PDB file of C-alpha atoms and ligand atoms in Angstrom:
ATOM      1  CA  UNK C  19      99.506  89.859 103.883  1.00  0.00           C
ATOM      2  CA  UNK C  20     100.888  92.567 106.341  1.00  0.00           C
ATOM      3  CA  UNK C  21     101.307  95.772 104.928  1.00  0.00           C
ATOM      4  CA  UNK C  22     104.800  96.774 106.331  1.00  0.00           C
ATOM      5  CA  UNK C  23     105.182 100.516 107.857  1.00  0.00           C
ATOM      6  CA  UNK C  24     107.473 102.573 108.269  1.00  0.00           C
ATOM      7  CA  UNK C  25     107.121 105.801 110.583  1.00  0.00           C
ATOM      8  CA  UNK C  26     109.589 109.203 110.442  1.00  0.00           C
ATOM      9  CA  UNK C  27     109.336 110.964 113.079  1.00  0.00           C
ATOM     10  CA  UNK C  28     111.645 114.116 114.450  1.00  0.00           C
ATOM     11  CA  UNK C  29     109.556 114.717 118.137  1.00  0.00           C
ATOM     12  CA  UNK C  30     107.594 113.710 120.273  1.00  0.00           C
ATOM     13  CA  UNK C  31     105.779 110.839 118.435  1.00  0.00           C
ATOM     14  CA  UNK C  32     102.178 110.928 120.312  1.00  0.00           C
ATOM     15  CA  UNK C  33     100.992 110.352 116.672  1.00  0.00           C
ATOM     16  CA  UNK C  34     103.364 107.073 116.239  1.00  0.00           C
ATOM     17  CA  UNK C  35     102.077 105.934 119.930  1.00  0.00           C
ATOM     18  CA  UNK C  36      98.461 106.360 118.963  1.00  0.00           C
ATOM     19  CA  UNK C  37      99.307 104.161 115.779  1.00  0.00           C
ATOM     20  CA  UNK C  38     101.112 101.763 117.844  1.00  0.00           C
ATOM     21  CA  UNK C  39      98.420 101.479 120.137  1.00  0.00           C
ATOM     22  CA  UNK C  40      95.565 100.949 117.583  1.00  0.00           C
ATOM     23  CA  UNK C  41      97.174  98.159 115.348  1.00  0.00           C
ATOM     24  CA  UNK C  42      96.149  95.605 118.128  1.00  0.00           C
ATOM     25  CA  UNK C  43      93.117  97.438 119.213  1.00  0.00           C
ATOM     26  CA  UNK C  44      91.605  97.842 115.734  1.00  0.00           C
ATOM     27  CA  UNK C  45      93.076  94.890 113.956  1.00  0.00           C
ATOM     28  CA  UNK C  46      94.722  97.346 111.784  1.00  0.00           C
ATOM     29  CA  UNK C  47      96.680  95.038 108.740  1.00  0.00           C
ATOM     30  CA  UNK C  48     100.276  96.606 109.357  1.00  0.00           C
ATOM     31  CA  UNK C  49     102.959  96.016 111.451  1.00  0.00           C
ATOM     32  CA  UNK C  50     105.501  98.967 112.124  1.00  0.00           C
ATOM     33  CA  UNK C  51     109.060  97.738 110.921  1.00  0.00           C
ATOM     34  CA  UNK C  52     110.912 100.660 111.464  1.00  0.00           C
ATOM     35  CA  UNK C  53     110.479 104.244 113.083  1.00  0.00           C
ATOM     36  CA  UNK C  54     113.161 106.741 111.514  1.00  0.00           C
ATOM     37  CA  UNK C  55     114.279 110.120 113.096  1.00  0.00           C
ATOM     38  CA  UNK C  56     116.278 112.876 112.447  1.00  0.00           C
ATOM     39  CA  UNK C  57     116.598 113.436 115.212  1.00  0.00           C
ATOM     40  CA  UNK C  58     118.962 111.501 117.624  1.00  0.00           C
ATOM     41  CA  UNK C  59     116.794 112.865 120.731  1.00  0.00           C
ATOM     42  CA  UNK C  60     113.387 112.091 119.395  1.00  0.00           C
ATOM     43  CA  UNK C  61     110.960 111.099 122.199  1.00  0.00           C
ATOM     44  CA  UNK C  62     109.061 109.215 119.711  1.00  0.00           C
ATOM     45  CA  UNK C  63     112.500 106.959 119.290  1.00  0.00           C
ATOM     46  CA  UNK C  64     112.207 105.599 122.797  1.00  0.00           C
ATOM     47  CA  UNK C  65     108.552 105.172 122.063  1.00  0.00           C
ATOM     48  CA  UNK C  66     109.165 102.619 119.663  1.00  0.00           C
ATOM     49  CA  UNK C  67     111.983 101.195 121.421  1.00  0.00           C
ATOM     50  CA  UNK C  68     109.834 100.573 124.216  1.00  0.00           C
ATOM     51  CA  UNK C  69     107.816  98.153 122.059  1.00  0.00           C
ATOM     52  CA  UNK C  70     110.948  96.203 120.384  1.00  0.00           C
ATOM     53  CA  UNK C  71     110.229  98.227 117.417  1.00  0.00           C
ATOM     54  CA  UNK C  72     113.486  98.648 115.336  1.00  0.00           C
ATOM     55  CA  UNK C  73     114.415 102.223 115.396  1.00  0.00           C
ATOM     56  CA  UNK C  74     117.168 104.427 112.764  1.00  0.00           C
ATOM     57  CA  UNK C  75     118.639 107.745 113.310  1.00  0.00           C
ATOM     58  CA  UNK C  76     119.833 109.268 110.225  1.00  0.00           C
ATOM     59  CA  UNK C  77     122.294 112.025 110.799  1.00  0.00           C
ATOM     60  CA  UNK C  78     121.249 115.134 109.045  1.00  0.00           C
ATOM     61  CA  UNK C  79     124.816 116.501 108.957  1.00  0.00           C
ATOM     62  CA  UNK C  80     126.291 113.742 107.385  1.00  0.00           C
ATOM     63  CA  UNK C  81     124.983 114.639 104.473  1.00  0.00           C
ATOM     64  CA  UNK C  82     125.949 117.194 102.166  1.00  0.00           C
ATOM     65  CA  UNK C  83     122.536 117.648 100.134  1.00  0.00           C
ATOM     66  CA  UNK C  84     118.728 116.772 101.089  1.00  0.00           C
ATOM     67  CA  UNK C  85     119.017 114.509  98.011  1.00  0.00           C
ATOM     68  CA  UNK C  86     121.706 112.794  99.764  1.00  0.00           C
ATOM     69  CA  UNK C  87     119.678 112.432 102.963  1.00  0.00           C
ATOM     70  CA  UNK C  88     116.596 111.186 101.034  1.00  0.00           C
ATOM     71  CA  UNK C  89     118.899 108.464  99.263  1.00  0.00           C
ATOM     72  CA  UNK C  90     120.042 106.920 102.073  1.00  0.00           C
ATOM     73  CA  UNK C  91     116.923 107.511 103.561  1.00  0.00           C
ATOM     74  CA  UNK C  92     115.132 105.161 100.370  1.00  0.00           C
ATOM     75  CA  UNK C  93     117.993 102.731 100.926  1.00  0.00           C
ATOM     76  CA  UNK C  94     116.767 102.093 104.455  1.00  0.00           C
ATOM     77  CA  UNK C  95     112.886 102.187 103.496  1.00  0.00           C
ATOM     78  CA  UNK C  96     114.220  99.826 101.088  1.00  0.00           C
ATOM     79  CA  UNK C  97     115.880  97.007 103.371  1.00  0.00           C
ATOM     80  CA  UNK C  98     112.970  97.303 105.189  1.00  0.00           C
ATOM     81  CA  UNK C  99     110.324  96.684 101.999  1.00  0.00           C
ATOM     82  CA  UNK C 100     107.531  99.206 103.401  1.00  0.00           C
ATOM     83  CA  UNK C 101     105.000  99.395 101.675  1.00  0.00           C
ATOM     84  CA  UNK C 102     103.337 102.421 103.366  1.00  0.00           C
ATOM     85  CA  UNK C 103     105.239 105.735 104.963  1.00  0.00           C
ATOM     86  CA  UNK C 104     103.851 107.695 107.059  1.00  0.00           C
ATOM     87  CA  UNK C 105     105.266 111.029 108.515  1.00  0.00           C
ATOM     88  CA  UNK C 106     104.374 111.887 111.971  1.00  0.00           C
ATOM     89  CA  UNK C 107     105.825 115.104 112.913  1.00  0.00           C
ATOM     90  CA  UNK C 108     108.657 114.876 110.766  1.00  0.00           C
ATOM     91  CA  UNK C 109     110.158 118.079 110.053  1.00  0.00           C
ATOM     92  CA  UNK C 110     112.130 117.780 107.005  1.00  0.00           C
ATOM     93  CA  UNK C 111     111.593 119.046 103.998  1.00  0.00           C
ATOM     94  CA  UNK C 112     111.526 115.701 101.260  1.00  0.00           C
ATOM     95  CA  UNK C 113     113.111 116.084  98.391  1.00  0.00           C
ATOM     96  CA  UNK C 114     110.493 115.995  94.519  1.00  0.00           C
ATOM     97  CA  UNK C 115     112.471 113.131  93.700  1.00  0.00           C
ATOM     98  CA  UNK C 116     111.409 111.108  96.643  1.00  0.00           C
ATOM     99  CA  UNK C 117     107.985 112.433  97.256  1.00  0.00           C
ATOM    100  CA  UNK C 118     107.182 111.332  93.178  1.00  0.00           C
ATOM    101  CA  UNK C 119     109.089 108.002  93.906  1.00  0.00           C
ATOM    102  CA  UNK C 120     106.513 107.009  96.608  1.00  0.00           C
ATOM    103  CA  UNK C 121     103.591 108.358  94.993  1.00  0.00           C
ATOM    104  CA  UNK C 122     100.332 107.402  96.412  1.00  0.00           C
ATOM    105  CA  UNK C 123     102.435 105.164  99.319  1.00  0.00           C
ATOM    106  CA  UNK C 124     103.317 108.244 101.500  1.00  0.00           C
ATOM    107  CA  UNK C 125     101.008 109.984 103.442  1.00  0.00           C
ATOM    108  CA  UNK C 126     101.078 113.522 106.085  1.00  0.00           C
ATOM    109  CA  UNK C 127      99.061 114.403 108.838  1.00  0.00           C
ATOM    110  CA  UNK C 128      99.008 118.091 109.290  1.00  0.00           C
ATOM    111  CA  UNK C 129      97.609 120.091 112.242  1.00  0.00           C
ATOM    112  CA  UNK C 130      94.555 122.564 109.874  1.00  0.00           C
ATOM    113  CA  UNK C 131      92.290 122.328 108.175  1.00  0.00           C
ATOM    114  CA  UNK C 132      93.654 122.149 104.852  1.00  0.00           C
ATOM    115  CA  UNK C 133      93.844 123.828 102.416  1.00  0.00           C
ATOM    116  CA  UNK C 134      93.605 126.904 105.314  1.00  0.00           C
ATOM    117  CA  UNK C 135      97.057 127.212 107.008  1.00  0.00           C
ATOM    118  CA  UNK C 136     100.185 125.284 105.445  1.00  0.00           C
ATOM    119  CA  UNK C 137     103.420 125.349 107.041  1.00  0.00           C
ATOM    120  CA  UNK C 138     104.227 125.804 110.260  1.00  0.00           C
ATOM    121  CA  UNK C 139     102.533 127.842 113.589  1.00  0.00           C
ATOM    122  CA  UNK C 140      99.028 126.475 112.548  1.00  0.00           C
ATOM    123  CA  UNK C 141      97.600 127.021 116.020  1.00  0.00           C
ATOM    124  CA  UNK C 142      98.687 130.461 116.481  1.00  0.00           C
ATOM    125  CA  UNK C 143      97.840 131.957 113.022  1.00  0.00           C
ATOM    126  CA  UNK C 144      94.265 129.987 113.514  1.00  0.00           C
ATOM    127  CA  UNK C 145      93.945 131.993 116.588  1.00  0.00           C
ATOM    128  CA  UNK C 146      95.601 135.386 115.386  1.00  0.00           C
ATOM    129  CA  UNK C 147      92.787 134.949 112.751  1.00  0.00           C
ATOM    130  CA  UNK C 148      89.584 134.796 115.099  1.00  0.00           C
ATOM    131  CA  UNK C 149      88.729 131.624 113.194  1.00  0.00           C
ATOM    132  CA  UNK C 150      85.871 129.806 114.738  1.00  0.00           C
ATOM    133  CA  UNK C 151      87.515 126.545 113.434  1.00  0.00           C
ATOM    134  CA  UNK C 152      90.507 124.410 113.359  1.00  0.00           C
ATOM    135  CA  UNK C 153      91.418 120.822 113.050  1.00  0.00           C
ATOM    136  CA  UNK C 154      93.640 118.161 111.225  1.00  0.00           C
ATOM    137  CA  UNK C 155      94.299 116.845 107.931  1.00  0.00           C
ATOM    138  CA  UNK C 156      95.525 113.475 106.528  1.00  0.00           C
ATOM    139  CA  UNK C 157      97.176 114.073 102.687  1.00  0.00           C
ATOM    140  CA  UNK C 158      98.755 112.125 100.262  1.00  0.00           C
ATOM    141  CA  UNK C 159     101.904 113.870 100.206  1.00  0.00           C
ATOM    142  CA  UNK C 160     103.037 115.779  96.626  1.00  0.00           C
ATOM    143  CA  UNK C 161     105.593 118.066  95.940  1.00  0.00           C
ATOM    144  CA  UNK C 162     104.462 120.991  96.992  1.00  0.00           C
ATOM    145  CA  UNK C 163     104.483 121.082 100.835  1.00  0.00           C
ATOM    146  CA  UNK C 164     100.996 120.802 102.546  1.00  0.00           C
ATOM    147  CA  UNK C 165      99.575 120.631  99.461  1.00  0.00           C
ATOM    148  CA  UNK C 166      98.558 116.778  98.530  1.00  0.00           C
ATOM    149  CA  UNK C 167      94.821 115.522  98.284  1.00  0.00           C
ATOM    150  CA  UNK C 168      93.406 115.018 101.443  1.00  0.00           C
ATOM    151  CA  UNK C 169      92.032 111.651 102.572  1.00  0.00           C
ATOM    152  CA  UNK C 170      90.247 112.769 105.686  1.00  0.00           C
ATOM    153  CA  UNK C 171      89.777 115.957 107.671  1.00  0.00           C
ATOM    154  CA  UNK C 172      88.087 116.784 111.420  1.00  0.00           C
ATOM    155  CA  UNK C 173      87.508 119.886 112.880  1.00  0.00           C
ATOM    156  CA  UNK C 174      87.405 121.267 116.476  1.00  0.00           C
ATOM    157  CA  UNK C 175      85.961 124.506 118.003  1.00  0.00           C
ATOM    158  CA  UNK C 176      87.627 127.020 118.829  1.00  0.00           C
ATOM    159  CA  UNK C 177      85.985 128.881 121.700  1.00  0.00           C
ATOM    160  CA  UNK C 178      87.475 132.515 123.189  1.00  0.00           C
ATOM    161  CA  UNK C 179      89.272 130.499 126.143  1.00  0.00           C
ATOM    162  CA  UNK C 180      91.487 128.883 123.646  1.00  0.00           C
ATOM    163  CA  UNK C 181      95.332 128.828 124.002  1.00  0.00           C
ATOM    164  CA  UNK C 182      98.077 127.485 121.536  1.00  0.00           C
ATOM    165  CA  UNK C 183      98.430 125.220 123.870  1.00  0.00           C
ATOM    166  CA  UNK C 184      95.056 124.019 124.474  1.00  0.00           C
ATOM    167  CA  UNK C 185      94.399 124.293 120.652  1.00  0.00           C
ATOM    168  CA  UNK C 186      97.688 122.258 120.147  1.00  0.00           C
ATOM    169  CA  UNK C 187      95.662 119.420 122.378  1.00  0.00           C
ATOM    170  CA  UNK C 188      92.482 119.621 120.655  1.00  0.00           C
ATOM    171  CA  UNK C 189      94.217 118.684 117.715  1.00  0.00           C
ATOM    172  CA  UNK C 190      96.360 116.150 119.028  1.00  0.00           C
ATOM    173  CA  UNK C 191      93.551 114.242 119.963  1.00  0.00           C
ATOM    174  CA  UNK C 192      91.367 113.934 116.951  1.00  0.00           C
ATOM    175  CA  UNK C 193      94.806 113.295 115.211  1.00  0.00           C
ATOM    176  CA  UNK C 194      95.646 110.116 117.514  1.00  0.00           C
ATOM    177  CA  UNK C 195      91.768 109.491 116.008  1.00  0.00           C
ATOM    178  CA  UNK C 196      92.231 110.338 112.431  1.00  0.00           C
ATOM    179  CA  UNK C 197      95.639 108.690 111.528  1.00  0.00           C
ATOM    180  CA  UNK C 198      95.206 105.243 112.502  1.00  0.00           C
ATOM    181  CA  UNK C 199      91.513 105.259 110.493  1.00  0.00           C
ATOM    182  CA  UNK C 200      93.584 105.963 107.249  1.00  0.00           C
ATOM    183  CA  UNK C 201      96.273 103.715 107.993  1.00  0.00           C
ATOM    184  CA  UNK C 202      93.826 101.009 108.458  1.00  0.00           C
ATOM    185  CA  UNK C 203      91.775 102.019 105.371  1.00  0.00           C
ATOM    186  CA  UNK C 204      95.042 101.976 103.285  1.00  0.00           C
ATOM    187  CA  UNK C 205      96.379  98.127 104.824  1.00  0.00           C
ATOM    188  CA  UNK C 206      92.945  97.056 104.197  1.00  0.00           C
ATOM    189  CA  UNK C 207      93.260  97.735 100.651  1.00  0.00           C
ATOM    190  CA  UNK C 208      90.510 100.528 100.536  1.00  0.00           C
ATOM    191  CA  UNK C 209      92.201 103.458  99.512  1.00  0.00           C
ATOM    192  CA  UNK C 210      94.327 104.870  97.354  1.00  0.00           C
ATOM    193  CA  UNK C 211      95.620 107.679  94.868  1.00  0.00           C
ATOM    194  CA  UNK C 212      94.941 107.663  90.995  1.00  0.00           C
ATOM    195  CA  UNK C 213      95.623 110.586  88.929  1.00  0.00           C
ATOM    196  CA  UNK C 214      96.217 112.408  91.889  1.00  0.00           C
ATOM    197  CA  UNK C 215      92.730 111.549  92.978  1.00  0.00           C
ATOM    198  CA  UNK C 216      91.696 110.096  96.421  1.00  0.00           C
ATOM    199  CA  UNK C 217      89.617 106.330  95.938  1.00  0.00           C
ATOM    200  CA  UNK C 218      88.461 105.008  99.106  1.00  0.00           C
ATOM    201  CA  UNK C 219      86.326 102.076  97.777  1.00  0.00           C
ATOM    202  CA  UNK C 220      86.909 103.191  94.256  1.00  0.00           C
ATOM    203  CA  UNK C 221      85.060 105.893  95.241  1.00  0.00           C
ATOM    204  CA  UNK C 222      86.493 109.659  94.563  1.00  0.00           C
ATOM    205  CA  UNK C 223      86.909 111.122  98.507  1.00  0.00           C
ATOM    206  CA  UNK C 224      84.459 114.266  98.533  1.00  0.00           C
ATOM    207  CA  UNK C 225      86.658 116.321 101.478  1.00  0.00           C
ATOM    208  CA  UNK C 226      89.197 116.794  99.102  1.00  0.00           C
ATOM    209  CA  UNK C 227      89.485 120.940  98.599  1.00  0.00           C
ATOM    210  CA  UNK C 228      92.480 120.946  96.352  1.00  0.00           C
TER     211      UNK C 228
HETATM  212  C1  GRF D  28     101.378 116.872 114.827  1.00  0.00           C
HETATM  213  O1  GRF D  28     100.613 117.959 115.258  1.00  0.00           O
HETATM  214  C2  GRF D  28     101.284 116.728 113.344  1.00  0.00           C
HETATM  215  O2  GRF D  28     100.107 117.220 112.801  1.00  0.00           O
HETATM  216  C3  GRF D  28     102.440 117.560 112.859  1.00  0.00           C
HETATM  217  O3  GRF D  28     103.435 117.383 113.811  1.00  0.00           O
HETATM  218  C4  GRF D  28     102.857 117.078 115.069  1.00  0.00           C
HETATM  219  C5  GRF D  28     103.527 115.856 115.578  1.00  0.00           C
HETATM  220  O4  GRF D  28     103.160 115.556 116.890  1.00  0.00           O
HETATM  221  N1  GRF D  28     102.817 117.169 111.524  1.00  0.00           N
HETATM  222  P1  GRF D  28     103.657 114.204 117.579  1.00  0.00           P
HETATM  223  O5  GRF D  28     105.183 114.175 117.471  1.00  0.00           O
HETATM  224  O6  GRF D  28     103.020 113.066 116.868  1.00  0.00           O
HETATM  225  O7  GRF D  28     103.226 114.316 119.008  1.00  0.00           O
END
């Protein structure tokens, strides 16, 4: 069966286009039902759109809590049945109640090399830091933001030419690699979280530094 998808997103959604473009490509077992925002100006929106991809904005300021939010947020995760959620550049901060609720079905892709350089600014700290190294990270997401066992990591270089900018490319482009690989390990049945330990082929995932 087709493991349904759903994919929150608050930018520009280059992440959610690489995914969009590998499902065919890769014959990846998913099929995207619904891309969610915050943000009613989301690039990533018209992205979907473009693709007859159903698309929901949910209005941060109609709510009077984040556990408000994230209920009506699990209300439309629910109509859709996903089965897998995936945040691309979504910028909100997700309530315990909701992360622990979609345990091990909810998964992050964060621009380090984790556990090096949670939060937010990652290319500019890397740099501030004379690190010779930088890179992405695909989690399970937990509580604690930034934090969840990671399911697969790649580095880049960084060389003494580096920007943000041209850092913040590097990294976009081994993410548009990385994500889709997970999602298609997860549809295909191959991986998952137990105990708050990464199994892909029943096998614990060595990368994982937490
Ligand atoms: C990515 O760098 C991702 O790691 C971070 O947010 C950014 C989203 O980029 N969580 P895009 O909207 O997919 O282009």
């Amino acid at each position: 069966m087709t493991v349904a998808i759903a994919v929150l997103i608050s930018g520009n959604g280059s992440n959610l286009q690489a995914i969009i473009e590998a499902i065919p490509r890769d014959n990846i077992n998913a099929r995207i039902e619904v891309v969610i925002s915050d943000q009613l100006a989301a690039k990533g929106l018209q992205r979907a759109q473009h693709v007859n991809i159903s698309t929901a904005f949910i209005d941060p300021s109609e709510y009077q809590s984040r556990a408000e939010f994230d209920t009506a947020l699990q209300g439309l995760l629910d109509e859709y049945a996903v089965q897998l959620i995936v945040l691309a550049g979504f910028m909100r901060i997700l309530t315990d109640k909701f992360v622990l609720h979609y345990s091990g079905r909810l998964i992050n892709i964060h621009p380090s090399l984790l556990p090096k350089y949670r939060g937010l600014n990652t290319h500019q700290r890397v740099l501030d830091e004379g690190e010779k190294y930088h890179g992405a990270s695909v989690h399970f997401v937990v509580p604690e933001l930034d934090a969840g066992p990671i399911i697969l990591q790649q580095s880049v270089e960084v060389t003494a030419q580096d920007t943000r900018d041209s850092l913040q490319n590097k990294v976009h482009q081994i993410e548009h690699i990385i994500y889709p690989r997970v999602i298609h390990w997860f549809t295909a049945g191959r991986l998952s979280l137990e105990n708050n330990i990464v199994l892909l082929d029943e096998h614990k995932i060595n990368n994982n530094h937490n």
